[in-house]
Structures are given as C-alpha cells and as structure tokens.
Coordinates of C-alpha atoms in Angstrom, one line a residue:
Chain A
X48 CA -60.3 2.6 -33.9
X49 CA -57.9 5.2 -32.6
X50 CA -54.3 5.2 -34.0
X51 CA -51.3 3.6 -32.2
X52 CA -49.5 7.1 -32.2
X53 CA -50.7 10.4 -33.1
X54 CA -48.9 13.7 -32.6
X55 CA -51.1 16.7 -33.2
X56 CA -49.8 20.4 -34.3
X57 CA -46.1 19.5 -32.5
X58 CA -43.4 22.4 -31.8
X59 CA -40.7 22.2 -30.4
X60 CA -37.4 24.2 -29.9
X61 CA -34.1 24.1 -28.1
X62 CA -32.5 26.5 -25.8
X63 CA -29.0 27.5 -26.7
X64 CA -27.0 30.1 -25.6
X65 CA -28.0 32.4 -29.2
X66 CA -31.9 31.8 -28.3
X67 CA -34.3 29.5 -28.7
X68 CA -33.4 27.0 -32.1
X69 CA -37.2 25.9 -33.6
X70 CA -36.8 22.2 -34.2
X71 CA -40.0 21.2 -35.3
X72 CA -43.2 23.0 -36.3
X73 CA -46.2 21.8 -37.3
X74 CA -45.3 18.3 -37.5
X75 CA -48.0 15.8 -38.0
X76 CA -48.1 11.7 -37.9
X77 CA -50.7 8.9 -37.7
X78 CA -49.6 5.5 -37.2
X79 CA -52.4 2.7 -36.8
X80 CA -52.1 0.1 -34.5
X81 CA -49.8 -2.7 -36.2
X82 CA -48.8 0.0 -38.6
X83 CA -44.8 0.9 -39.6
X84 CA -44.0 4.4 -40.4
X85 CA -40.9 5.7 -41.8
X86 CA -39.6 9.5 -41.5
X87 CA -37.1 10.5 -43.9
X88 CA -36.1 14.0 -44.5
X89 CA -32.7 16.1 -44.5
X90 CA -30.0 15.6 -41.9
X91 CA -30.5 17.5 -39.0
X92 CA -34.3 18.1 -39.5
X93 CA -35.6 17.1 -36.1
X94 CA -35.7 13.4 -36.7
X95 CA -34.7 12.6 -33.9
X96 CA -36.9 14.8 -31.9
X97 CA -39.5 13.1 -32.8
X98 CA -38.0 10.0 -31.4
X99 CA -37.4 11.6 -28.2
X100 CA -41.5 13.2 -28.1
X101 CA -42.6 9.2 -28.4
X102 CA -40.2 7.7 -26.2
X103 CA -41.2 10.3 -23.7
X104 CA -37.8 11.5 -23.1
X105 CA -39.3 15.2 -23.8
X106 CA -42.1 17.2 -23.7
X107 CA -43.0 19.7 -27.1
X108 CA -43.6 23.0 -26.5
X109 CA -47.0 23.2 -28.2
X110 CA -48.9 20.2 -29.3
X111 CA -49.4 16.8 -28.6
X112 CA -48.0 13.5 -28.7
X113 CA -50.4 10.6 -28.1
X114 CA -49.5 6.7 -27.6
X115 CA -52.3 4.5 -27.1
X116 CA -54.9 7.2 -26.9
X117 CA -53.0 8.5 -23.6
X118 CA -51.2 12.2 -24.3
X119 CA -47.9 10.9 -23.4
X120 CA -45.9 13.1 -20.3
X121 CA -42.9 11.1 -19.3
X122 CA -41.2 7.7 -20.1
X123 CA -43.3 4.2 -20.3
X124 CA -42.3 0.8 -20.6
X125 CA -44.1 0.3 -23.7
X126 CA -41.8 1.9 -25.8
X127 CA -38.8 0.2 -27.4
X128 CA -35.9 1.4 -28.7
X129 CA -33.3 0.5 -31.0
X130 CA -30.3 3.1 -32.4
X131 CA -27.6 3.7 -34.8
X132 CA -25.0 2.5 -32.4
X133 CA -26.1 -0.5 -31.0
X134 CA -24.6 0.0 -28.0
X135 CA -24.3 -3.5 -25.7
X136 CA -23.1 -3.5 -22.2
X137 CA -19.3 -5.0 -22.6
X138 CA -19.1 -6.4 -19.5
X139 CA -22.6 -8.6 -19.8
X140 CA -23.5 -11.6 -22.6
X141 CA -25.8 -11.1 -25.2
X142 CA -28.1 -13.1 -23.6
X143 CA -27.8 -10.7 -20.3
X144 CA -28.0 -7.6 -22.1
X145 CA -31.0 -8.3 -24.2
X146 CA -32.9 -9.2 -21.0
X147 CA -31.9 -5.7 -19.4
X148 CA -35.1 -3.8 -19.5
X149 CA -36.9 -6.9 -18.1
X150 CA -34.6 -5.7 -15.4
X151 CA -36.4 -2.1 -15.1
X152 CA -39.9 -3.1 -16.0
X153 CA -42.1 -4.4 -13.8
X154 CA -42.9 -7.8 -14.6
X155 CA -44.0 -11.1 -13.0
X156 CA -41.4 -13.2 -15.4
X157 CA -38.8 -15.5 -13.5
X158 CA -35.1 -15.9 -14.6
X159 CA -35.7 -18.7 -16.5
X160 CA -39.0 -17.5 -18.2
X161 CA -36.7 -14.1 -19.2
X162 CA -33.8 -16.7 -20.6
X163 CA -36.2 -18.4 -22.6
X164 CA -37.8 -15.5 -23.7
X165 CA -34.2 -13.8 -24.9
X166 CA -33.4 -17.3 -26.7
X167 CA -36.3 -16.8 -28.5
X168 CA -35.7 -13.8 -29.6
X169 CA -32.4 -14.6 -30.7
X170 CA -33.5 -17.6 -32.8
X171 CA -35.6 -15.1 -34.9
X172 CA -33.0 -12.4 -35.4
X173 CA -30.8 -15.7 -36.4
X174 CA -28.4 -14.9 -34.2
X175 CA -29.2 -18.6 -32.3
X176 CA -26.2 -19.9 -30.1
X177 CA -24.6 -16.2 -29.3
X178 CA -26.5 -15.7 -26.4
X179 CA -23.4 -16.8 -24.2
X180 CA -20.7 -14.8 -26.4
X181 CA -19.8 -11.3 -25.7
X182 CA -20.8 -8.2 -27.3
X183 CA -16.9 -7.7 -28.4
X184 CA -16.7 -11.0 -30.5
X185 CA -20.0 -9.8 -32.6
X186 CA -20.1 -7.9 -35.5
X187 CA -21.7 -4.9 -36.2
X188 CA -24.5 -6.6 -38.1
X189 CA -24.9 -9.1 -35.2
X190 CA -24.8 -6.6 -32.1
X191 CA -27.5 -4.7 -34.5
X192 CA -29.8 -7.7 -34.4
X193 CA -29.0 -8.4 -30.6
X194 CA -30.2 -4.8 -30.4
X195 CA -33.2 -5.3 -31.7
X196 CA -33.7 -8.4 -29.5
X197 CA -33.3 -6.0 -26.5
X198 CA -35.3 -3.5 -27.4
X199 CA -38.3 -6.4 -28.2
X200 CA -37.8 -8.4 -24.8
X201 CA -40.6 -6.4 -22.8
X202 CA -43.4 -6.8 -25.6
X203 CA -43.1 -2.8 -26.1
X204 CA -46.2 -1.4 -27.8
X205 CA -44.5 0.4 -29.5
X206 CA -40.7 0.6 -31.3
X207 CA -38.4 2.7 -32.4
X208 CA -35.9 2.9 -34.8
X209 CA -33.5 5.4 -35.2
X210 CA -31.5 4.8 -37.9
X211 CA -30.6 1.1 -36.8
X212 CA -29.5 -0.1 -40.1
X213 CA -26.9 3.4 -40.9
X214 CA -23.6 2.2 -40.1
X215 CA -24.3 -1.2 -41.6
X216 CA -22.6 -2.4 -45.3
X217 CA -25.5 -2.8 -48.1
X218 CA -25.6 -6.8 -48.3
X219 CA -25.9 -6.4 -44.7
X220 CA -28.6 -4.1 -44.2
X221 CA -30.5 -5.9 -47.0
X222 CA -30.2 -8.7 -44.5
X223 CA -31.9 -7.4 -41.7
X224 CA -34.8 -5.4 -43.6
X225 CA -36.2 -9.3 -44.2
X226 CA -35.5 -9.9 -40.4
X227 CA -37.3 -7.0 -40.0
X228 CA -40.2 -8.1 -41.8
X229 CA -39.9 -11.8 -40.1
X230 CA -39.7 -10.1 -36.4
X231 CA -42.8 -8.0 -37.3
X232 CA -44.1 -11.2 -38.6
X233 CA -44.1 -12.7 -35.3
X234 CA -44.0 -10.1 -32.8
X235 CA -46.0 -7.6 -33.9
X236 CA -45.6 -4.0 -32.9
X237 CA -46.6 -0.7 -34.1
X238 CA -43.0 0.9 -35.3
X239 CA -41.5 3.9 -35.8
X240 CA -38.2 3.9 -38.0
X241 CA -36.1 7.3 -38.7
X242 CA -34.0 6.4 -41.8
X243 CA -31.4 8.3 -44.3
X244 CA -32.4 5.5 -46.9
X245 CA -35.3 5.8 -49.3
X246 CA -35.8 2.0 -50.5
X247 CA -35.7 0.9 -47.2
X248 CA -38.2 3.6 -45.9
X249 CA -40.4 1.8 -48.9
X250 CA -39.0 -1.6 -48.3
X251 CA -40.1 -1.4 -44.2
X252 CA -42.9 0.8 -44.0
X253 CA -46.7 1.0 -45.2
X254 CA -46.4 4.6 -44.7
X255 CA -43.8 7.4 -45.4
X256 CA -43.2 10.4 -43.8
X257 CA -41.1 13.2 -45.8
X258 CA -40.3 16.3 -43.1
X259 CA -39.2 19.5 -43.9
X260 CA -35.9 21.3 -43.2
X261 CA -35.5 22.1 -39.5
X262 CA -37.4 23.6 -38.4
X263 CA -39.5 20.4 -39.6
X264 CA -43.0 20.1 -40.8
X265 CA -45.0 17.7 -42.2
X266 CA -44.0 17.8 -45.9
X267 CA -45.3 14.7 -47.5
X268 CA -47.1 11.5 -46.6
X269 CA -46.5 8.3 -48.7
X270 CA -49.1 5.6 -48.8
X271 CA -47.0 2.2 -49.4
X272 CA -49.7 -0.2 -51.2
X273 CA -49.9 -3.7 -49.0
X274 CA -49.3 -6.4 -52.2
X275 CA -48.5 -8.9 -49.7
X276 CA -45.0 -10.1 -48.2
X277 CA -42.5 -8.2 -49.9
X278 CA -39.0 -9.5 -51.1
X279 CA -35.6 -8.0 -52.1
X280 CA -36.9 -8.1 -56.0
X281 CA -39.8 -6.0 -55.4
X282 CA -37.1 -3.2 -54.6
X283 CA -36.7 -3.5 -58.1
X284 CA -40.2 -3.1 -60.1
X285 CA -41.8 -0.1 -61.4
X286 CA -44.1 0.8 -59.0
X287 CA -41.1 0.9 -56.6
X288 CA -39.1 3.4 -58.8
X289 CA -42.4 5.4 -59.2
X290 CA -42.9 5.7 -55.2
X291 CA -39.0 6.6 -55.1
X292 CA -38.9 9.2 -57.3
X293 CA -41.7 10.8 -55.6
X294 CA -39.8 10.5 -52.2
X295 CA -36.2 11.7 -54.1
X296 CA -38.3 14.8 -55.8
X297 CA -39.7 15.4 -52.0
X298 CA -36.6 15.4 -50.3
X299 CA -35.5 18.3 -52.8
X300 CA -38.2 20.3 -52.0
X301 CA -37.7 19.6 -48.2
X302 CA -33.8 20.8 -49.0
X303 CA -34.7 23.6 -51.3
X304 CA -33.1 22.5 -54.4
X305 CA -35.9 22.6 -56.6
X306 CA -39.4 24.4 -56.3
X307 CA -42.6 22.2 -55.0
Chain B
X148 CA -26.5 -7.0 -7.5
X149 CA -25.5 -4.9 -10.9
X150 CA -22.3 -6.9 -11.3
X151 CA -21.5 -10.4 -10.7
X152 CA -17.7 -10.6 -11.3
X153 CA -16.5 -13.8 -13.8
X154 CA -15.8 -16.6 -12.0
X155 CA -13.6 -18.2 -14.8
X156 CA -11.9 -15.1 -14.4
X157 CA -10.4 -16.4 -10.8
X158 CA -9.6 -20.2 -11.1
X159 CA -5.9 -19.7 -11.3
X160 CA -5.1 -22.1 -8.2
X161 CA -4.9 -25.4 -10.1
X162 CA -2.2 -24.3 -12.8
X163 CA 0.3 -22.1 -10.3
X164 CA 3.2 -24.2 -11.6
X165 CA 2.1 -23.8 -14.9
X166 CA 2.0 -20.0 -14.2
X167 CA 5.3 -19.6 -12.6
X168 CA 7.3 -21.4 -15.3
X169 CA 5.1 -19.3 -18.1
X170 CA 7.2 -16.7 -20.4
X171 CA 4.8 -13.9 -18.2
X172 CA 6.4 -14.5 -15.1
X173 CA 9.8 -15.4 -16.1
X174 CA 10.6 -12.5 -18.8
X175 CA 10.1 -9.8 -16.5
X176 CA 12.0 -12.2 -13.9
X177 CA 14.9 -12.5 -16.6
X178 CA 14.3 -8.7 -16.9
X179 CA 15.7 -7.9 -13.2
X180 CA 18.4 -10.7 -13.2
X181 CA 19.8 -8.7 -16.7
X182 CA 19.2 -5.1 -14.9
X183 CA 20.8 -6.3 -11.7
X184 CA 23.8 -7.7 -13.9
X185 CA 24.4 -4.3 -15.5
X186 CA 24.3 -2.6 -12.0
X187 CA 26.6 -4.9 -11.0
X188 CA 29.2 -4.1 -13.6
X189 CA 28.4 -0.7 -13.5
X190 CA 30.1 -0.4 -10.1
X191 CA 32.8 -2.7 -10.5
X192 CA 33.9 -0.7 -13.8
X193 CA 34.2 1.9 -12.9
X194 CA 35.8 0.9 -9.3
X195 CA 33.4 3.3 -7.0
X196 CA 32.7 2.7 -3.4
X197 CA 29.7 1.7 -1.9
X198 CA 29.4 5.9 -0.9
X199 CA 28.9 6.8 -4.4
X200 CA 26.9 3.2 -5.3
X201 CA 26.4 0.7 -3.5
X202 CA 26.1 -2.6 -5.7
X203 CA 23.6 -5.7 -5.8
X204 CA 26.0 -7.4 -3.7
X205 CA 26.2 -5.1 -0.7
X206 CA 22.1 -5.3 -0.5
X207 CA 22.2 -9.1 0.6
X208 CA 24.5 -8.3 3.7
X209 CA 22.4 -5.3 4.4
X210 CA 19.2 -7.1 4.9
X211 CA 20.8 -9.7 6.5
X212 CA 21.7 -7.4 9.2
X213 CA 18.4 -5.1 9.6
X214 CA 15.9 -8.0 8.8
X215 CA 13.9 -7.4 11.7
X216 CA 13.6 -3.7 11.0
X217 CA 13.4 -3.7 7.0
X218 CA 9.9 -6.0 8.7
X219 CA 8.9 -3.7 10.6
X220 CA 9.4 -0.6 9.1
X221 CA 8.1 -2.0 5.4
X222 CA 4.7 -3.0 7.6
X223 CA 4.5 0.5 8.8
X224 CA 4.8 1.5 5.2
X225 CA 2.6 -0.3 3.5
X226 CA -0.5 -0.3 5.8
X227 CA -0.4 3.7 6.1
X228 CA 0.2 3.8 1.9
X229 CA -2.7 1.4 1.4
X230 CA -4.9 3.4 4.2
X231 CA -3.8 6.4 2.3
X232 CA -4.8 4.6 -0.6
X233 CA -8.3 3.9 0.6
X234 CA -9.1 7.1 1.3
X235 CA -8.3 8.6 -1.4
X236 CA -10.5 5.8 -3.4
X237 CA -13.7 6.9 -1.6
X238 CA -12.9 10.7 -2.0
X239 CA -11.8 10.3 -5.4
X240 CA -15.2 8.4 -6.7
X241 CA -16.8 10.9 -4.7
X242 CA -15.2 13.8 -6.5
X243 CA -15.4 12.0 -10.0
X244 CA -19.6 11.3 -9.5
X245 CA -20.4 14.8 -8.6
X246 CA -18.2 15.9 -11.4
X247 CA -19.1 13.3 -13.8
X248 CA -23.1 13.4 -13.4
X249 CA -23.2 17.4 -12.9
X250 CA -21.8 20.1 -15.8
X251 CA -21.7 22.7 -12.9
X252 CA -19.7 20.8 -10.6
X253 CA -17.2 20.1 -13.3
X254 CA -16.7 23.8 -13.8
X255 CA -16.2 25.0 -10.2
X256 CA -14.1 21.9 -8.7
X257 CA -11.3 21.2 -11.7
X258 CA -9.7 24.6 -11.7
X259 CA -9.2 23.8 -7.9
X260 CA -8.4 20.2 -8.1
X261 CA -6.1 20.9 -11.1
X262 CA -4.0 24.1 -9.0
X263 CA -4.2 21.5 -5.4
X264 CA -2.2 19.1 -7.8
X265 CA -0.2 21.2 -9.3
X266 CA 1.9 22.4 -5.7
X267 CA 4.8 20.1 -5.6
X268 CA 3.9 17.2 -2.4
X269 CA 7.2 18.1 -0.9
X270 CA 6.5 21.8 0.1
X271 CA 3.3 20.5 1.7
X272 CA 5.1 18.2 3.9
X273 CA 6.8 20.2 6.0
X274 CA 3.4 22.1 6.8
X275 CA 1.3 18.8 7.3
X276 CA 4.0 17.8 9.8
X277 CA 3.6 20.9 11.4
X278 CA 0.0 21.2 11.5
X279 CA -0.6 17.8 13.0
X280 CA 2.9 17.7 15.0
X281 CA 3.1 14.1 16.9
X282 CA 0.5 12.5 14.6
X283 CA 3.1 10.6 12.3
X284 CA 0.3 7.7 11.6
X285 CA -2.1 10.6 10.6
X286 CA 0.3 12.7 8.9
X287 CA 1.4 10.2 6.5
X288 CA -2.0 8.6 5.6
X289 CA -3.1 12.6 4.9
X290 CA 0.0 12.6 2.2
X291 CA 0.1 9.0 1.0
X292 CA -4.1 10.3 0.4
X293 CA -3.6 14.0 -1.2
X294 CA -0.8 12.5 -3.6
X295 CA -3.1 10.1 -4.6
X296 CA -7.1 10.9 -5.3
X297 CA -6.4 13.5 -8.2
X298 CA -6.0 11.0 -10.9
X299 CA -8.6 8.5 -9.7
X300 CA -10.8 11.7 -9.2
X301 CA -10.3 12.7 -13.2
X302 CA -10.9 9.9 -14.5
X303 CA -13.8 8.4 -12.5
X304 CA -15.3 11.6 -13.8
X305 CA -14.5 11.6 -17.4
X306 CA -15.9 8.0 -17.5
X307 CA -19.0 9.1 -16.6
X308 CA -19.5 12.1 -18.6
X309 CA -18.5 10.3 -21.8
X310 CA -21.0 7.9 -21.5
X311 CA -23.1 7.4 -24.4
X312 CA -26.0 8.8 -24.7
X313 CA -28.1 5.7 -26.4
X314 CA -27.4 4.1 -23.2
X315 CA -29.0 6.5 -20.9
X316 CA -31.8 7.0 -23.0
X317 CA -32.6 3.2 -23.6
X318 CA -32.7 2.8 -19.9
X319 CA -34.5 6.2 -19.6
X320 CA -37.2 5.3 -21.7
X321 CA -38.1 2.5 -19.9
X322 CA -38.1 4.6 -16.8
X323 CA -35.2 4.0 -14.6
X324 CA -33.9 6.1 -12.1
X325 CA -30.9 8.0 -12.1
X326 CA -29.4 5.8 -9.1
X327 CA -29.9 2.8 -11.4
X328 CA -28.8 3.8 -14.2
X329 CA -25.2 4.6 -12.2
X330 CA -25.3 1.6 -10.5
X331 CA -26.4 -0.4 -13.7
X332 CA -24.2 1.2 -16.4
X333 CA -22.5 4.3 -15.6
X334 CA -20.5 2.8 -12.0
X335 CA -19.2 -0.7 -13.9
X336 CA -18.3 1.5 -17.2
X337 CA -16.1 3.4 -15.4
X338 CA -14.4 0.5 -13.3
X339 CA -11.3 0.1 -16.9
X340 CA -10.9 3.8 -16.2
X341 CA -10.5 3.7 -12.3
X342 CA -8.2 1.0 -12.2
X343 CA -6.2 2.1 -14.7
X344 CA -6.0 5.6 -12.3
X345 CA -5.8 2.9 -9.1
X346 CA -2.0 2.1 -10.9
X347 CA -0.8 5.5 -11.0
X348 CA -2.1 6.3 -7.9
X349 CA -0.7 2.8 -5.5
X350 CA 3.1 4.6 -6.8
X351 CA 2.3 8.0 -6.4
X352 CA 0.7 7.2 -2.7
X353 CA 4.0 5.2 -1.6
X354 CA 5.9 8.7 -2.2
X355 CA 3.0 10.1 -0.3
X356 CA 3.9 8.0 2.4
X357 CA 7.6 8.5 1.7
X358 CA 8.1 11.5 2.1
X359 CA 6.8 12.2 5.4
X360 CA 8.2 9.7 6.7
X361 CA 11.8 10.9 5.6
X362 CA 11.1 14.1 6.6
X363 CA 9.4 14.7 10.3
X364 CA 11.1 13.8 12.9
X365 CA 11.3 10.7 14.7
X366 CA 9.5 9.3 12.0
X367 CA 8.7 5.4 11.4
X368 CA 8.7 3.5 8.0
X369 CA 11.1 2.2 5.5
X370 CA 11.7 6.4 5.1
X371 CA 12.3 6.4 8.2
X372 CA 14.8 3.5 7.8
X373 CA 16.2 5.7 5.2
X374 CA 17.1 8.5 6.5
X375 CA 19.0 7.1 9.4
X376 CA 21.0 5.0 6.8
X377 CA 21.8 8.9 5.4
X378 CA 22.5 9.8 9.3
X379 CA 25.2 7.0 9.6
X380 CA 26.3 6.8 6.1
X381 CA 25.1 3.2 6.0
X382 CA 25.3 3.5 2.1
X383 CA 24.5 -0.1 1.8
X384 CA 21.6 0.6 3.6
X385 CA 20.1 2.9 1.9
X386 CA 20.1 1.5 -1.6
X387 CA 18.9 -1.8 0.3
X388 CA 15.9 0.6 1.5
X389 CA 15.4 1.8 -2.0
X390 CA 14.9 -2.0 -3.4
X391 CA 12.5 -2.5 -0.7
X392 CA 10.3 0.0 -1.6
X393 CA 10.6 -0.8 -5.2
X394 CA 9.7 -4.2 -3.9
X395 CA 6.2 -3.6 -2.4
X396 CA 5.5 -0.5 -5.3
X397 CA 5.4 -4.0 -7.4
X398 CA 3.2 -6.0 -5.0
X399 CA 0.9 -3.3 -4.4
X400 CA 0.9 -3.2 -8.0
X401 CA -0.1 -6.4 -9.1
X402 CA -2.5 -6.7 -6.2
X403 CA -4.4 -4.2 -8.4
X404 CA -4.0 -6.1 -11.4
X405 CA -5.3 -9.0 -9.7
X406 CA -8.5 -6.6 -8.5
X407 CA -8.5 -5.4 -12.2
X408 CA -8.5 -8.8 -13.9
X409 CA -11.8 -10.1 -11.1
X410 CA -14.1 -6.7 -11.6
X411 CA -12.7 -5.1 -15.3
X412 CA -11.7 -8.3 -17.2
X413 CA -14.3 -8.1 -19.7
X414 CA -12.5 -4.7 -20.9
X415 CA -9.6 -6.9 -21.6
X416 CA -9.4 -8.1 -25.5
X417 CA -8.4 -11.1 -26.5
X418 CA -5.1 -11.1 -28.2
X419 CA -4.4 -12.7 -31.4

C-alpha cells in the first residue's frame, strides 16, 4: 500500500528583494493512510510552508509532493485545513460557517443533509446546540472546535492542522487533544499537525518529524508506539518522558545549541 | 446568494410607538431642544438684531413664508446629493476593489487620489461651473460625487487588503476561484468599513452639492435659496436654510444607518 502523503526531496526558496531565501532543503515526510504525523522544529523553520505544499497552495522548486499517489499540482478538495487563528465569517451562524466548504466542493448533498452533517460534527466536538450562535458569542476554544468541524465537513482525506491549539490555555488545549482522538475514531483522516508543543505531538501523533533550522530538512523521525487508546495519564509515564527527552534534545540540536 | 440579511433586524414595525418613547429617541430630541434654548438665550442676552444672528424664534415665520420654496429646493438638493452619492459608491467601490486586490494598483493610484482629495473643492467649483456652463444638474452632481468618493475608495481598499490570509487559504485550498472568494468573504467582510465611510461621504456630498448651488449663477436648490437670502438681506431665511440642510443631512445619515443595520448588523457587538 502506498502512503497517503509522500514528500520527497523537496527544496523550496522564497523570492525576496535581497535574493532567494531557502526555506526547505531536503524535506522527507511519509504518512500512511490513516496516520497522524506531527511536525516540530524551531520557530520560522518552514513548517507552515510544508502545509501549503501539501494543500497545493504552493509548488516546490524541486522534489515531489504526493497525496493519494498523485503529484500535487494545485488545490484539491480532498484537503481540510484548520489554523491557529480560527477565522470565522462573523455574519454567518456557526452552522453556516461549518458548511462553507460544501458550498465550494462539488457535491450532491441537499441543504438539509449539509445541516445534518454539520450538526453531527458539532455534537462530536462537544458543541451540540451552538449551531445557531454567532462566532462572536463563542470562546476561543469553542471557535477552534467549530473550525475543526469546518475542516472536516467535506470528509477530507487529509487534515492539515497548523498549530490549531497554540493560542489556547493549557486546560482547553488538553480538552481539545482528547476531542481530536474522539474525532479521529469517528471520522478517519490522515493528519498533518504542525506544533510547538512536544507533549501535544506525542499525545496526538503516531509519528513525530523534527525539522532542522531554516532551510529545513528532516532531521529526526520518532515513532510513537501504538499502545491502544491514549489518555492524559499516558503523558506522565516513563516511556513518554523518555520520548520527550529525545525530542527536546533533537530540538536543541536543530537550534544549534548542542552538537548532535 | 452570497449574503442574506438577517430578517430579525427589520421587524421594527410592531414596536414603533415604543421606539418613539425609548431613550434612544428621547435623548437626542432633548439635546436638540436644549441647543435651541441656548441659541435663543444667546441672541436674547446679547440683544443681537437678526442681521447679526437670527434666533430660533425667527425661523418659523421664515419657513411659513417660503414653505413652497423650501420643499422644491430641498427636493432639488436632496436628489442631486443622492445621485452624486450613488455615483460615489459605484466608483469608490470599483477603485477600492482594484486597489484592495492589487498592490501595484494601490501603489500607483494612492498618491493621485490623495492629491486629488487635497485640493479644496471650493476652488474646483468655479472651474467645473465654467467647464459645463448651464448644466446645473450635472455640475452639482459632479461636485457631490467628487467630494465624497474618496473615503469610500480608501476604506474598501483597506478592508480588502487587510483580509486575514487564513480566509483565503481555506477557500483556495478547496479550489475556490477569486470571484468566489470576493463574493463569499471579501465583500461582506468589508461592509462595516464601507458603511463607516458612507456616513462620512453623506455629509461631504451635501457640502459638494451646496458649494455648487451657492456659487453657480441661476442655481437651484437650498444653496441657491441661501444665496437669494443673502442678496435680499433676509437673514432669518439664511439661517432657516442652514437648519433645513442640517435636517436633510440627519435624514440621509440615518438612512445609511438603517441600511447598515440590515446589511452589516452582524458587526455590532451586543452591549452590556
């Protein structure tokens, strides 16, 4: 079986006034179908560029990005995205915000079916009954949950999460981590999570990819063993502490603070 | 349809009487009354004759004497102002769109627009009046338009160019076209800024209309009525025209506020 996402030897540079600025240099990432990869690395190392490549919003200078066995050449409707800033259209209700992708992706759903799908997702993320509220009436954590529903409403094969929990307080964040596991069990997807939080990466992902400083290359890949459903208690086991140590060390290497 | 106005916003009919006695109506009415009393007192205390400053009590006779003219001239001023505003909205939206979406156009057009806006419009009036001699309607509408399109163009361009990139990315990643992004997101998102600018433009357009009506010979409208008051040393008439202009300005302003409530009411945060 081929991997759902395959990034091979990708190099990319942004054009700036002072010449090309290389951001990616030798990126290798592979995610199997239904897998969940977390990408960590120093600030500004090109993690968000990676999400744009997978979403088809950018093309790499060299190398290949493949999704579902096809080279990505442009946007594809089989991708869902959620960002750190859970932007919502303030003039629409939460339900109307969630069905937005269905207004763009071709589908044969009736209006009632769309609403039913949105309501089901709202319930899944713990926002049942909030569908008719305005975004301004929701807290940051609730908006992020709604943003997750919007990313999933068209049943994307690939879900891209660009630091979605970065701006939330610690308790809300842990709540949302658990919600993510629940969502993944009910609505299978292949996930790419960009994060700065090492505990988050271990709790949510089955593979953690550490990127080097800019221009980023794949520096280290950690496989998180599958030990069944995860709970927050799993974050405090010796095995987790060991993995966290490895990742922390790799980040320090990436930052150039210690030698490999 | 990209945007459906919230129907709840419009159901004001049933509670009309209640609305008239609400604090939102009584407070400004009281403020106007206090203003008129203070004005009257100022004139009375100083013993000014009405050629120095007319007092509010001089106005009703002026309105009674010329009510036919006030209706006719007020209508002239109003429709020219509204037509000028409509033109300003169309051109302002168009300019705002091209400057909002294209950095090149923004860089190219901004200095030109700012320079144009910096020219005192009173100096343009005689030029325009000479260029299109006799076309009084056209001249007046042109002035109302020229003075009021600038804030609309600027606010729309800023609204569009400050669109959060996440909006664009979410829709583009799904394969949405530029025009879909414009109609579904960019345009509705810019509406609060647009209405803010339109409120400024309304009062500016009145200034444009009146400048032309006052200056151009054989003019019509409230500006011309003001001018005839000046010529005939009818000072209460001049003040009555000013108050009539203020009243028209208030009416148009609140018409814009009503439109804003319907189309951009979502931008209002509940108070409390």
